[in-house]
Short mmCIF file of C-alpha atoms (C1' of nucleotides) in Angstrom, two decimals:
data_model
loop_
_atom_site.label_atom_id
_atom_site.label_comp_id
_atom_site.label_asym_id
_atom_site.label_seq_id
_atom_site.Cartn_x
_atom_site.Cartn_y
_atom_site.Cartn_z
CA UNK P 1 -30.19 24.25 12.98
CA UNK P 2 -33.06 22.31 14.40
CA UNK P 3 -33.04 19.56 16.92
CA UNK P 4 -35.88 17.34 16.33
CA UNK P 5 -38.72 17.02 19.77
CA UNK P 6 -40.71 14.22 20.76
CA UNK P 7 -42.50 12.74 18.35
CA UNK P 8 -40.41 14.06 15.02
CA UNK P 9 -37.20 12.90 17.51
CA UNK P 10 -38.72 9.31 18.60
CA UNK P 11 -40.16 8.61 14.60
CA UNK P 12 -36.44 9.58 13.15
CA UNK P 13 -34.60 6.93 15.73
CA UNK P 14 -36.84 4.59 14.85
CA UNK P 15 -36.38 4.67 11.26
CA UNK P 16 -33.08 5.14 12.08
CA UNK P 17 -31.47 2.82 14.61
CA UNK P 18 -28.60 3.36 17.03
CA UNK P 19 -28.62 0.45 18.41
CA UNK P 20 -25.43 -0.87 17.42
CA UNK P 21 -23.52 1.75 18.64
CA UNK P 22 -23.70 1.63 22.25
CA UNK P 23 -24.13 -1.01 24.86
CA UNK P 24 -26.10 1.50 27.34
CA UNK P 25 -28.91 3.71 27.08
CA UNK P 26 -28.11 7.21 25.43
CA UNK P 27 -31.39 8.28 24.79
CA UNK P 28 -32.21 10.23 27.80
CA UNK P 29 -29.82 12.92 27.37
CA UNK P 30 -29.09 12.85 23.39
CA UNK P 31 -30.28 15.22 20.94
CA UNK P 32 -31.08 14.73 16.96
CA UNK P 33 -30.19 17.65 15.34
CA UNK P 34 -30.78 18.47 11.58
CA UNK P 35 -28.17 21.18 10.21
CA UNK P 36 -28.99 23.10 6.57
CA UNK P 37 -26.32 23.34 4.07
CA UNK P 38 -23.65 25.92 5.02
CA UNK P 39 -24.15 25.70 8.19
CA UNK P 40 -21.99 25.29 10.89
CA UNK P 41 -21.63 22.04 12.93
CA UNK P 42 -18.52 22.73 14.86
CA UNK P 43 -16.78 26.84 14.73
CA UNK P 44 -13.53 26.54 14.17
CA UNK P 45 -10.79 26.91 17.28
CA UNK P 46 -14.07 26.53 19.45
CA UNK P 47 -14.83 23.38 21.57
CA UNK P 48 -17.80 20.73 21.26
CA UNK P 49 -20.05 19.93 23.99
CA UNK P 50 -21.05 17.42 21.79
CA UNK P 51 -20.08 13.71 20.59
CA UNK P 52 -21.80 13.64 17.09
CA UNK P 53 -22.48 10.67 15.11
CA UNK P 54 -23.70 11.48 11.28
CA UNK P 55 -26.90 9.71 10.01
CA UNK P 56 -27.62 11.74 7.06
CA UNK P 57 -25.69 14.02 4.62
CA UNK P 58 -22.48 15.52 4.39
CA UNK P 59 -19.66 17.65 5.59
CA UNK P 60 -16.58 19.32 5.02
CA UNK P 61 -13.66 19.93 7.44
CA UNK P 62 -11.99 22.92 7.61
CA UNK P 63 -8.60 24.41 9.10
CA UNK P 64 -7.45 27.86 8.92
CA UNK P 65 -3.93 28.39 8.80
CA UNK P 66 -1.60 31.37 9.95
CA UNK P 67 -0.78 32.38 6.72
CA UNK P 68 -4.16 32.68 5.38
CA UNK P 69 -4.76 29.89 3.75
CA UNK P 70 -7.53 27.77 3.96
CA UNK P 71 -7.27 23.91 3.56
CA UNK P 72 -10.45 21.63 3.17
CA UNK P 73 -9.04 18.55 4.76
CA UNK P 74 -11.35 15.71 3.91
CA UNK P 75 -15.40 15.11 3.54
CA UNK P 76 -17.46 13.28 6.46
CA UNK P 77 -19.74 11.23 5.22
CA UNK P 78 -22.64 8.90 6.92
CA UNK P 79 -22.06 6.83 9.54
CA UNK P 80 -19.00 8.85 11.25
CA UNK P 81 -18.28 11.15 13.98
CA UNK P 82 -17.76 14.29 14.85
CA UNK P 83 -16.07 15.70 18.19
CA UNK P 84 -14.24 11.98 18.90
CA UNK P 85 -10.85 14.01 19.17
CA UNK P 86 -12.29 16.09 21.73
CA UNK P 87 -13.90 13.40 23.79
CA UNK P 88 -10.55 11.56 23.91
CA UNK P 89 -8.32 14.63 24.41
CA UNK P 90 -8.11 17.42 26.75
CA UNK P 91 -6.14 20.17 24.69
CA UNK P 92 -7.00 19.41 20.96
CA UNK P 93 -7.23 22.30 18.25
CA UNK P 94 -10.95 21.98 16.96
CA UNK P 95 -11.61 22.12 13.29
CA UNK P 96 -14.18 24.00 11.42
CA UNK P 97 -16.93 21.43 10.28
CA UNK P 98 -19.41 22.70 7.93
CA UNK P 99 -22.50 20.73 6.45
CA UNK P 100 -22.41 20.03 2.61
CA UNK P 101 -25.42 18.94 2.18
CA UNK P 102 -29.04 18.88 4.82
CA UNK P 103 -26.90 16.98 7.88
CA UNK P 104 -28.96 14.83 10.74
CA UNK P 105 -26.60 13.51 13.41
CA UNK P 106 -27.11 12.92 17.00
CA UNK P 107 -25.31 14.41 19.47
CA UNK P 108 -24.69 13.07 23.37
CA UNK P 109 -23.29 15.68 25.48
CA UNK P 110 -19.57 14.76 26.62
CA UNK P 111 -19.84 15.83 29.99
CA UNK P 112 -22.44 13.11 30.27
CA UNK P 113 -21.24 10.60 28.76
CA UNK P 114 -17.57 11.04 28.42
CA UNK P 115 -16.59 8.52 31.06
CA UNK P 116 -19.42 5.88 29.92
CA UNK P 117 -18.37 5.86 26.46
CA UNK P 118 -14.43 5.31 27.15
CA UNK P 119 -15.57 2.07 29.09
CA UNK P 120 -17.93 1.09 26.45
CA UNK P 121 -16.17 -1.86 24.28
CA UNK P 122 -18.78 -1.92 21.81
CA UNK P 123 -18.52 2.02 21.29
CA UNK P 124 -14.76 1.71 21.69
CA UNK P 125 -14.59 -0.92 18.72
CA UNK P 126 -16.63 1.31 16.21
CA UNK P 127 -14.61 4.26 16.86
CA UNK P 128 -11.70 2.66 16.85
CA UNK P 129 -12.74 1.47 13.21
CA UNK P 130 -13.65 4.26 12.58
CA UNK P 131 -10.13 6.37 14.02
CA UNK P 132 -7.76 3.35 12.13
CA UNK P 133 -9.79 4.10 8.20
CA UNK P 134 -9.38 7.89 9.36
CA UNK P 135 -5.53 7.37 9.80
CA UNK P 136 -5.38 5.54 7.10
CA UNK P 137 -6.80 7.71 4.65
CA UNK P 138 -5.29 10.79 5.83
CA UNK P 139 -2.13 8.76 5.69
CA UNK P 140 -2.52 8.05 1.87
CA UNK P 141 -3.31 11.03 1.03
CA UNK P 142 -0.28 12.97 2.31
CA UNK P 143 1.82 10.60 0.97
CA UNK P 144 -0.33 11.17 -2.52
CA UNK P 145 0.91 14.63 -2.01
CA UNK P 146 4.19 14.08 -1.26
CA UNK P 147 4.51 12.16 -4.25
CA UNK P 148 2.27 13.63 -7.08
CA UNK P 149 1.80 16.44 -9.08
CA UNK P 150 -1.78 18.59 -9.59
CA UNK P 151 -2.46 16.60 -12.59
CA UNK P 152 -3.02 13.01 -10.97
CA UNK P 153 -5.10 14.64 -7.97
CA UNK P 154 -7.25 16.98 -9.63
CA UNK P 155 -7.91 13.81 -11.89
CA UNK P 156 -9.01 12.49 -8.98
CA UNK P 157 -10.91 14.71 -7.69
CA UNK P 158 -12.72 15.32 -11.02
CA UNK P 159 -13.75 11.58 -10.92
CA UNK P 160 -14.20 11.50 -6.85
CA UNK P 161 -17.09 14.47 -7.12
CA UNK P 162 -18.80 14.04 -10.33
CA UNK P 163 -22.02 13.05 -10.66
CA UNK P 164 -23.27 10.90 -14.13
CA UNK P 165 -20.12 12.29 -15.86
CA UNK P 166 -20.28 15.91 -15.34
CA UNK P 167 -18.30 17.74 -12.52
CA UNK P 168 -19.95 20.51 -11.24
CA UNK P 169 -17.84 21.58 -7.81
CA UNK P 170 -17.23 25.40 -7.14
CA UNK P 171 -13.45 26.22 -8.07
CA UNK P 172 -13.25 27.82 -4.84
CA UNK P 173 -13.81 24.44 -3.01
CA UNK P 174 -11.86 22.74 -5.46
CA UNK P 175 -8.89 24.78 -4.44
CA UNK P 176 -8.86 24.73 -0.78
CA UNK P 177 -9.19 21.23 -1.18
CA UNK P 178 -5.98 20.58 -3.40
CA UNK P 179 -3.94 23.37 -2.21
CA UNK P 180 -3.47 25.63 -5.13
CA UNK P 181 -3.94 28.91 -5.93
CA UNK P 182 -7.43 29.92 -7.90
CA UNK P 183 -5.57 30.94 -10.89
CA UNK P 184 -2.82 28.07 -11.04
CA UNK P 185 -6.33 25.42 -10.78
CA UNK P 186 -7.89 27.22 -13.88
CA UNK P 187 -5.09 26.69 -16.12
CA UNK P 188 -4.95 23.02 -15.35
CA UNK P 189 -8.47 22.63 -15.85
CA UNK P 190 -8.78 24.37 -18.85
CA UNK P 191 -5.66 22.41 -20.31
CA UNK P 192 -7.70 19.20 -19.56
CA UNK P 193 -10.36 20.87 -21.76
CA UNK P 194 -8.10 21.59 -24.25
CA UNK P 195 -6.84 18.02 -24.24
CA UNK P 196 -10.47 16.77 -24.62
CA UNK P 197 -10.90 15.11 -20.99
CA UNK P 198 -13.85 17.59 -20.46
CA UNK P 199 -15.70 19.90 -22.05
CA UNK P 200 -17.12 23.25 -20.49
CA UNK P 201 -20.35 23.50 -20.36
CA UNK P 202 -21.71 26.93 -18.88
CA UNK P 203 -20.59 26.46 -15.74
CA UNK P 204 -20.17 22.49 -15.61
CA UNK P 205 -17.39 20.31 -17.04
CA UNK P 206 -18.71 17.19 -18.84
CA UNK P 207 -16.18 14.27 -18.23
CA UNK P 208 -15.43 13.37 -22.17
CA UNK P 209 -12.63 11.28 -21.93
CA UNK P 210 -13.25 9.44 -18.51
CA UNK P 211 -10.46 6.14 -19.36
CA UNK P 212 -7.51 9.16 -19.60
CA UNK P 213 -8.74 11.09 -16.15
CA UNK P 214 -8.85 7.58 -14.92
CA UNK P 215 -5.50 6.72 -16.02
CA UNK P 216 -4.66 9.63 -13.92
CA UNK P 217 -5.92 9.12 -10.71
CA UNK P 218 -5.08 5.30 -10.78
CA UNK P 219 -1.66 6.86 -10.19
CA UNK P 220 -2.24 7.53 -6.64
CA UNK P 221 -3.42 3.98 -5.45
CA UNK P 222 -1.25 1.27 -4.11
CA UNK P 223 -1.56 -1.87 -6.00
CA UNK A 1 16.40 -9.74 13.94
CA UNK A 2 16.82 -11.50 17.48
CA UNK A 3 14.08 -13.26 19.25
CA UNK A 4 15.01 -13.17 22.88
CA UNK A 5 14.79 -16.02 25.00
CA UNK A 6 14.01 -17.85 28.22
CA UNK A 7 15.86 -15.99 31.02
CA UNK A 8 16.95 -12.77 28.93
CA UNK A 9 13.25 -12.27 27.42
CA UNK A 10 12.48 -13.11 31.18
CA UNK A 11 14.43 -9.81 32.24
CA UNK A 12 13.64 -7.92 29.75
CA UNK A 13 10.01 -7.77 30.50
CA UNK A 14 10.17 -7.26 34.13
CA UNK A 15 12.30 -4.26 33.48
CA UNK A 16 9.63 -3.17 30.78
CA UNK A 17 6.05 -3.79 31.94
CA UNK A 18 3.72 -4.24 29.61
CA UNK A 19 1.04 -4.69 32.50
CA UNK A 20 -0.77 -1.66 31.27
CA UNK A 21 -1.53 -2.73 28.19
CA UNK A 22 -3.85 -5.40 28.31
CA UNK A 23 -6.40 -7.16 31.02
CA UNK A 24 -5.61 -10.80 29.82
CA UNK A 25 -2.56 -12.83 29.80
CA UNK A 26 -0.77 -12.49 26.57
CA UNK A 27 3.04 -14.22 27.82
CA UNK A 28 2.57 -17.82 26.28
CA UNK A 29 2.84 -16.45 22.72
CA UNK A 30 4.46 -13.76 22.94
CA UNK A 31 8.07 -12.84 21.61
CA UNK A 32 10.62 -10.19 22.14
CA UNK A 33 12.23 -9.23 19.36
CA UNK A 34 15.06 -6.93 18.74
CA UNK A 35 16.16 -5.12 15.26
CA UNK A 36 19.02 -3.12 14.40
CA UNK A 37 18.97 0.21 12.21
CA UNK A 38 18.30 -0.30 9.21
CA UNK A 39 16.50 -3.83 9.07
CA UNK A 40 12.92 -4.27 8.02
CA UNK A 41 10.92 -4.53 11.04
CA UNK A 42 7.73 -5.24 7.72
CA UNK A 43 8.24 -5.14 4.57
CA UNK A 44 5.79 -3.63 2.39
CA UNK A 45 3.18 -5.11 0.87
CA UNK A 46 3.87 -8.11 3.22
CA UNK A 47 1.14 -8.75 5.52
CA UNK A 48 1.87 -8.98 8.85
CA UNK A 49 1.46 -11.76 11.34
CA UNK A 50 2.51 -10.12 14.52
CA UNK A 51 0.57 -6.75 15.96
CA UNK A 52 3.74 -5.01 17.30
CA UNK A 53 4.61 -2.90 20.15
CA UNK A 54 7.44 -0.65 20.53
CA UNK A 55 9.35 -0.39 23.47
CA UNK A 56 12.64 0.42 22.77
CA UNK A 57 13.87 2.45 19.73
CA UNK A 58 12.58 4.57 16.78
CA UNK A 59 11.76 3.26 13.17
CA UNK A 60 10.09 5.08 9.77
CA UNK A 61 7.32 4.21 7.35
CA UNK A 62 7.95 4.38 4.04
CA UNK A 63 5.27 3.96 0.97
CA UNK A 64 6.41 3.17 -2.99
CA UNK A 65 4.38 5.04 -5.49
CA UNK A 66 3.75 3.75 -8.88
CA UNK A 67 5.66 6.61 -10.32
CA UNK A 68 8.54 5.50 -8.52
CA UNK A 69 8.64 7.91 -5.75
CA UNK A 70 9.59 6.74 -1.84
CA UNK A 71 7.60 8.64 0.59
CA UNK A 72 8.59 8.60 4.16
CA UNK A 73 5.13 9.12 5.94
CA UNK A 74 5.86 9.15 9.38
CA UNK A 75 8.10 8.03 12.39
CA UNK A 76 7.51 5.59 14.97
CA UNK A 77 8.44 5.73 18.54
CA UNK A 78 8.45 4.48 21.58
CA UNK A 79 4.88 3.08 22.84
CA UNK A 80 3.00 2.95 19.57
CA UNK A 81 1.85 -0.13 17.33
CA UNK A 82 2.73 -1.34 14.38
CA UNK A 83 0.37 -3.77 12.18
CA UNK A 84 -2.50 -2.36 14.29
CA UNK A 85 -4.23 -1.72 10.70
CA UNK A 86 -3.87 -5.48 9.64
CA UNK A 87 -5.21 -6.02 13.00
CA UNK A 88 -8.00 -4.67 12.31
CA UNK A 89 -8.92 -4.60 8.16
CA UNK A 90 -8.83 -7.61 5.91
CA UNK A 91 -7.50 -5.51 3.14
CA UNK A 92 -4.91 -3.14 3.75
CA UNK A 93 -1.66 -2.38 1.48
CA UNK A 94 0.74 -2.84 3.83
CA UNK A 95 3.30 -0.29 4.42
CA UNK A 96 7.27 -1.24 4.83
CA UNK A 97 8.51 0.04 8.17
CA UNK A 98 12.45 0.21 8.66
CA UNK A 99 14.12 0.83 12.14
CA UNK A 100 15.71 3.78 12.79
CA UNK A 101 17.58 2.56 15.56
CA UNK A 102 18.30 -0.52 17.55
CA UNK A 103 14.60 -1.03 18.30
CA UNK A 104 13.18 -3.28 21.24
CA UNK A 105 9.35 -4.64 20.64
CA UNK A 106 7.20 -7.03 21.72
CA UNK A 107 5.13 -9.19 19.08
CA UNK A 108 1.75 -11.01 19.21
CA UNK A 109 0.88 -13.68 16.62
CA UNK A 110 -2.28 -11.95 15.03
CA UNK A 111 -4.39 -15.12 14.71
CA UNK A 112 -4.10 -16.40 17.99
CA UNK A 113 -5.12 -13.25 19.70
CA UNK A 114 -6.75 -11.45 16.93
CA UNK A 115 -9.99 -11.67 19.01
CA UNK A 116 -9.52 -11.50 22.15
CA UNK A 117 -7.78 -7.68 21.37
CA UNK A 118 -10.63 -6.90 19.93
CA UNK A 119 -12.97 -7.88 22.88
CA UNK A 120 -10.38 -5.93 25.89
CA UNK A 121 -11.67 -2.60 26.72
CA UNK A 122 -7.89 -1.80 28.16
CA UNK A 123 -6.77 -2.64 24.71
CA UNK A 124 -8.82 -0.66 22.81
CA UNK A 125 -8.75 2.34 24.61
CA UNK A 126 -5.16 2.35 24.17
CA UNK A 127 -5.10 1.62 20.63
CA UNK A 128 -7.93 4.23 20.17
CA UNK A 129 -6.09 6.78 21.80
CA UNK A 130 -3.15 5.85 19.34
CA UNK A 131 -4.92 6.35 16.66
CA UNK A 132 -6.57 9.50 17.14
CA UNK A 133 -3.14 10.86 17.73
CA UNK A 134 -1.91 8.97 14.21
CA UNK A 135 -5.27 10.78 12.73
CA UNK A 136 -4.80 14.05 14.04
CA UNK A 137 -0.83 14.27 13.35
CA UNK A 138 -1.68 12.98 9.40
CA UNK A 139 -4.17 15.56 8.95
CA UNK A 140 -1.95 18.21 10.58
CA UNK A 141 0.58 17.16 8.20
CA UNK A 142 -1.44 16.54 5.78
CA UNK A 143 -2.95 20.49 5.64
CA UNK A 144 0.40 21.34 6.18
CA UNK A 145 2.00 20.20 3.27
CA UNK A 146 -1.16 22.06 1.30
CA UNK A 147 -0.83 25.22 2.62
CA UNK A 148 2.83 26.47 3.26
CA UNK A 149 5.66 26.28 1.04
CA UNK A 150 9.16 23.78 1.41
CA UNK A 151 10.68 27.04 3.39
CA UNK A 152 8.40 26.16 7.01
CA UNK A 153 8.59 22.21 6.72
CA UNK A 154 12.32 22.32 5.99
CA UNK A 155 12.85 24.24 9.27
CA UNK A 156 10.20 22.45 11.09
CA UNK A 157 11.98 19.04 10.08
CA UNK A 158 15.21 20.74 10.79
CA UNK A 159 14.12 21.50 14.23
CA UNK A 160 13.07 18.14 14.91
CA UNK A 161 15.64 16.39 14.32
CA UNK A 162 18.43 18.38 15.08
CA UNK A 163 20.38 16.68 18.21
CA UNK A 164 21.80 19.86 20.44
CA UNK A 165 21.54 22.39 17.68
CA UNK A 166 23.29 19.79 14.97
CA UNK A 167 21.37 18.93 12.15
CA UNK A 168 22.86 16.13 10.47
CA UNK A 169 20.23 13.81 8.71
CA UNK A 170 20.63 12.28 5.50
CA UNK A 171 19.94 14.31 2.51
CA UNK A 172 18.37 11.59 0.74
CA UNK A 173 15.55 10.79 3.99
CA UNK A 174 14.85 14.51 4.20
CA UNK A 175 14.22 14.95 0.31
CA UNK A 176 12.03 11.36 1.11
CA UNK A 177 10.09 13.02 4.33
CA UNK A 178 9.58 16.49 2.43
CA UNK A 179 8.98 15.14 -1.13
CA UNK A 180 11.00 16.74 -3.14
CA UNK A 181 13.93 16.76 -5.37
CA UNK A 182 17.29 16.22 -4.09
CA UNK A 183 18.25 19.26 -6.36
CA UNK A 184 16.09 21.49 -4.74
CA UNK A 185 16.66 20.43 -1.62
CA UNK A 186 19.99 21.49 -2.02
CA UNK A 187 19.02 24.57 -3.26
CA UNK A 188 17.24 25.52 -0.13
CA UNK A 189 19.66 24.08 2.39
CA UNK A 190 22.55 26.09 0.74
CA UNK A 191 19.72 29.16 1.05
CA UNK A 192 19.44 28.03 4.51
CA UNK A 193 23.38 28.43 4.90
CA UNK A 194 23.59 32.28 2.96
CA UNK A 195 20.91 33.65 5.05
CA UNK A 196 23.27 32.49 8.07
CA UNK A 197 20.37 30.20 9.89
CA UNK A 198 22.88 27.37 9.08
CA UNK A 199 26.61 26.76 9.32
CA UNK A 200 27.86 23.95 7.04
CA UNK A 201 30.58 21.80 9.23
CA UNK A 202 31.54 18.86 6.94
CA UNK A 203 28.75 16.90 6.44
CA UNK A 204 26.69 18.24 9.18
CA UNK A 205 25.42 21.82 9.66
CA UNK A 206 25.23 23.70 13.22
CA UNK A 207 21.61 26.04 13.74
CA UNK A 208 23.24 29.30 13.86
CA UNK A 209 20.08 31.44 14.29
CA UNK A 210 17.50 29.43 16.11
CA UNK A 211 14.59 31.84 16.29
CA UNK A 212 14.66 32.64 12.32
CA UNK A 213 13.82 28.98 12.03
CA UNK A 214 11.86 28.47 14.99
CA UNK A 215 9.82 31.58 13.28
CA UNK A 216 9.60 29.13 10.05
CA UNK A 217 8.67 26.54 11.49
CA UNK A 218 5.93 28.41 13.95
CA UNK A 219 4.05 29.23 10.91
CA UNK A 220 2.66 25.54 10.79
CA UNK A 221 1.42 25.62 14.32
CA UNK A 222 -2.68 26.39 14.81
CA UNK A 223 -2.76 28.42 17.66
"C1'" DT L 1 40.35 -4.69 -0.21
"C1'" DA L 2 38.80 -3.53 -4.65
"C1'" DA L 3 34.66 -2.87 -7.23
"C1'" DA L 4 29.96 -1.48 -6.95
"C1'" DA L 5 26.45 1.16 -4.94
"C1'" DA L 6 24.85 5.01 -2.46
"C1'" DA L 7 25.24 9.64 -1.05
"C1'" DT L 8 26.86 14.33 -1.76
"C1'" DA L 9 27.39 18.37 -4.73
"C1'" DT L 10 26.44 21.58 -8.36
"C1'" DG L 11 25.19 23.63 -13.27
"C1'" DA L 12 21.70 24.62 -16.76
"C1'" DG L 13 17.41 24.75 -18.65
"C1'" DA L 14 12.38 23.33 -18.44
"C1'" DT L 15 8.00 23.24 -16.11
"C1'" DA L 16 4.79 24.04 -12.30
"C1'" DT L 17 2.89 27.12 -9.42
"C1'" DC L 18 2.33 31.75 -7.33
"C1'" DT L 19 1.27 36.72 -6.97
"C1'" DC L 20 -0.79 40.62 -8.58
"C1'" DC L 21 -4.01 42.68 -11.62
"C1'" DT L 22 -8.40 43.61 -13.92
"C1'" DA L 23 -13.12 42.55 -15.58
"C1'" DT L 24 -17.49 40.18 -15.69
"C1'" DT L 25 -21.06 37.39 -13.78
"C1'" DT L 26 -23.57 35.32 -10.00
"C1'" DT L 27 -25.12 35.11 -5.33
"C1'" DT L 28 -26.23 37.16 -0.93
"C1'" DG L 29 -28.10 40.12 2.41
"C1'" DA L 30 -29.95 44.55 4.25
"C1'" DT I 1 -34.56 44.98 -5.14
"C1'" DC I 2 -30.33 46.95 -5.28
"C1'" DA I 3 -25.68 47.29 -3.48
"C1'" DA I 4 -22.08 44.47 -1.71
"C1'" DA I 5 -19.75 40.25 -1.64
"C1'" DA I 6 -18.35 36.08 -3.71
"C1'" DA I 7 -17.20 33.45 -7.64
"C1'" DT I 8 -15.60 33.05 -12.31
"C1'" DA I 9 -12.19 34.20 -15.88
"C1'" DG I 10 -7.86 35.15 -17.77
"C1'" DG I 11 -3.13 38.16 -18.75
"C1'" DA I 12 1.71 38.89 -17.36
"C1'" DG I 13 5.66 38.25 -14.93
"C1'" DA I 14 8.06 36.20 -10.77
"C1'" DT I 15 9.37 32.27 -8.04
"C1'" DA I 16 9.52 27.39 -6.75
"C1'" DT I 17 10.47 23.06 -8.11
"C1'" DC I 18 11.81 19.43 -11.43
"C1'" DT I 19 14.66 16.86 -14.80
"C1'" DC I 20 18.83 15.71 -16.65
"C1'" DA I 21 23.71 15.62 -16.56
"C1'" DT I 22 28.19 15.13 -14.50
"C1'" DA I 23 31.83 14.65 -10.84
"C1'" DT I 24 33.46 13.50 -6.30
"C1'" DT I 25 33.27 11.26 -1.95
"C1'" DT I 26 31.61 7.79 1.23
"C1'" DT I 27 29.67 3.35 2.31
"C1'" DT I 28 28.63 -1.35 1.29
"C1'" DT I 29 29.53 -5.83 -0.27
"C1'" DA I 30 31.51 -9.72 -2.66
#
DNA sequence: TAAAAAATATGAGATATCTCCTATTTTTGA
DNA sequence: TCAAAAATAGGAGATATCTCATATTTTTTA
């Protein structure tokens, strides 16, 4: 991890304004900090100092359970925070957030800030954007799971992550992230090979049949 | 539905502050409206025109799928919103919410005080704080449901509703909340029973070993 | 208050998903 | 750069869950 200094810091926040995110000054105190892949932004179980805000790249959140298990929760993307359920909330079980991709984020130090930020309207109104889309979405996709087999998400999925028609996620990820086991996730994919929706090749899938995967994951939505 | 009126709305808000809630007068069009079990408090896919309050009661939020399937995504208590999402997106499927019992809320008409909400710091700190709660509880549920099998949620739901060690919901909302097959619910209740955790007494069931489910329903808990 | 609708109950067989196992290939780290 | 760890791959059998079918009881509604 890096945090950017003076000149690399004051060149990045000028190419890349905050200004719409707060009504006072955070400079002072805040820190831009770039994070490689596979890195760790937040240890699980272990509490932020930090409010983050993403700029650039992407991340993964993580929650171990006590039966082993691992479950990939969701994606962060641009634009969104990290560490907002710790600045609202004293006892709060902190999630494992790794970076997907090369992450840049700034991060303002709670202990700061904290009190400043809850009074903030403008900051209040983003994050409460922000907190109602997260709902939401978390929201649709347990009921998603409630209501539909491995099929219609993994169709999903496919189509979510691929990039110029071929899917090239590690199984590994693809399981934690729908909740199967490693060997129940290989025989659905290779049945959608057999089918014709993709085709293996090496270690990629190209997406063959893309109105059928589509027809899948349409499924899910609410019309 | 009853809309109360003059002196009786009157009462009922000086019994039930809502003082807390907001830093501008919201009185003039404001209504006090009461629904008993079972009636639609929204129906969904309706858009709202009221951002609701709940002062008095409990209701549920249910969700159609395409493929037919009801989920029943959450409960509502005491103190939350409802419509907060049409509040604050354009487009939003709207989700049908159904009281639970006789339920007591207050209602503001959306497009006469759409903006000033939006601008009242008291306001959306509260409704922030809501929502992270909403977000964190859906994405506790949400890894839930991936990771552990109908066994934990069935005595985690049992546990939660159970009114002094009676369980005695409906069949057909617990197969809704837990999304799965009325047969198989069955199954596992009556598994429930042999093991001796339950005691079937007509149509309700007493908890006969407490700490067997408790133990269940532990498992779900991030320590 | 009788007919219709909803909820409860259970059997039987099909399908989805898991666990355990083993082997090979790829990636990582000392 | 080589040994260890992680990821890929697939077989075999067990378990969880679903679908369909049927019967009874309870609740709702005209």
């Amino acid at each position: 991890m890096e945090i950017y200094q003076g000149k690399k810091k004051q060149l990045y926040l000028e190419k890349n304004s905050i200004a719409h995110l707060f009504s006072f000054p955070v400079e002072e105190f805040m820190e831009v900090r770039e994070y490689q892949r596979d890195d760790w932004i937040i240890q699980e179980g272990m509490r932020p100092a930090f409010l983050f805000y993403v700029l650039e790249g992407k991340a993964k959140i993580y929650i171990t359970h006590q039966n082993g298990k691992v479950s990939l929760i969701n994606f962060i993307n641009e634009n969104e925070y990290i560490g907002e359920m710790e600045l609202l909330h004293d006892v709060y079980y902190t999630k494992g957030i790794q970076a997907l991709t090369k992450t840049v984020c700034i991060a303002l130090p709670m202990h700061y800030y904290r009190t400043k930020l809850l009074e903030d309207t403008k900051f209040l109104r983003e994050l409460t954007r922000f907190l109602s889309v997260k709902a939401t979405l978390m929201a649709a996709k347990y009921s998603q799971l409630l209501a539909f087999p491995l099929e219609n998400r993994l169709a999903d999925f496919i189509l979510q992550t691929a990039d110029e028609g071929v899917y090239k996620e590690k199984h590994v990820v693809a399981c934690d992230y729908l909740g199967i086991s490693y060997r129940h996730f290989m025989h659905v994919l290779t049945q959608f090979c057999n089918k014709g929706y993709l085709q293996k090749e090496g270690r990629t899938y190209l997406i063959k049949q893309f109105n059928s995967l589509d027809a899948l994951a349409e499924m899910l939505k609410n019309k």
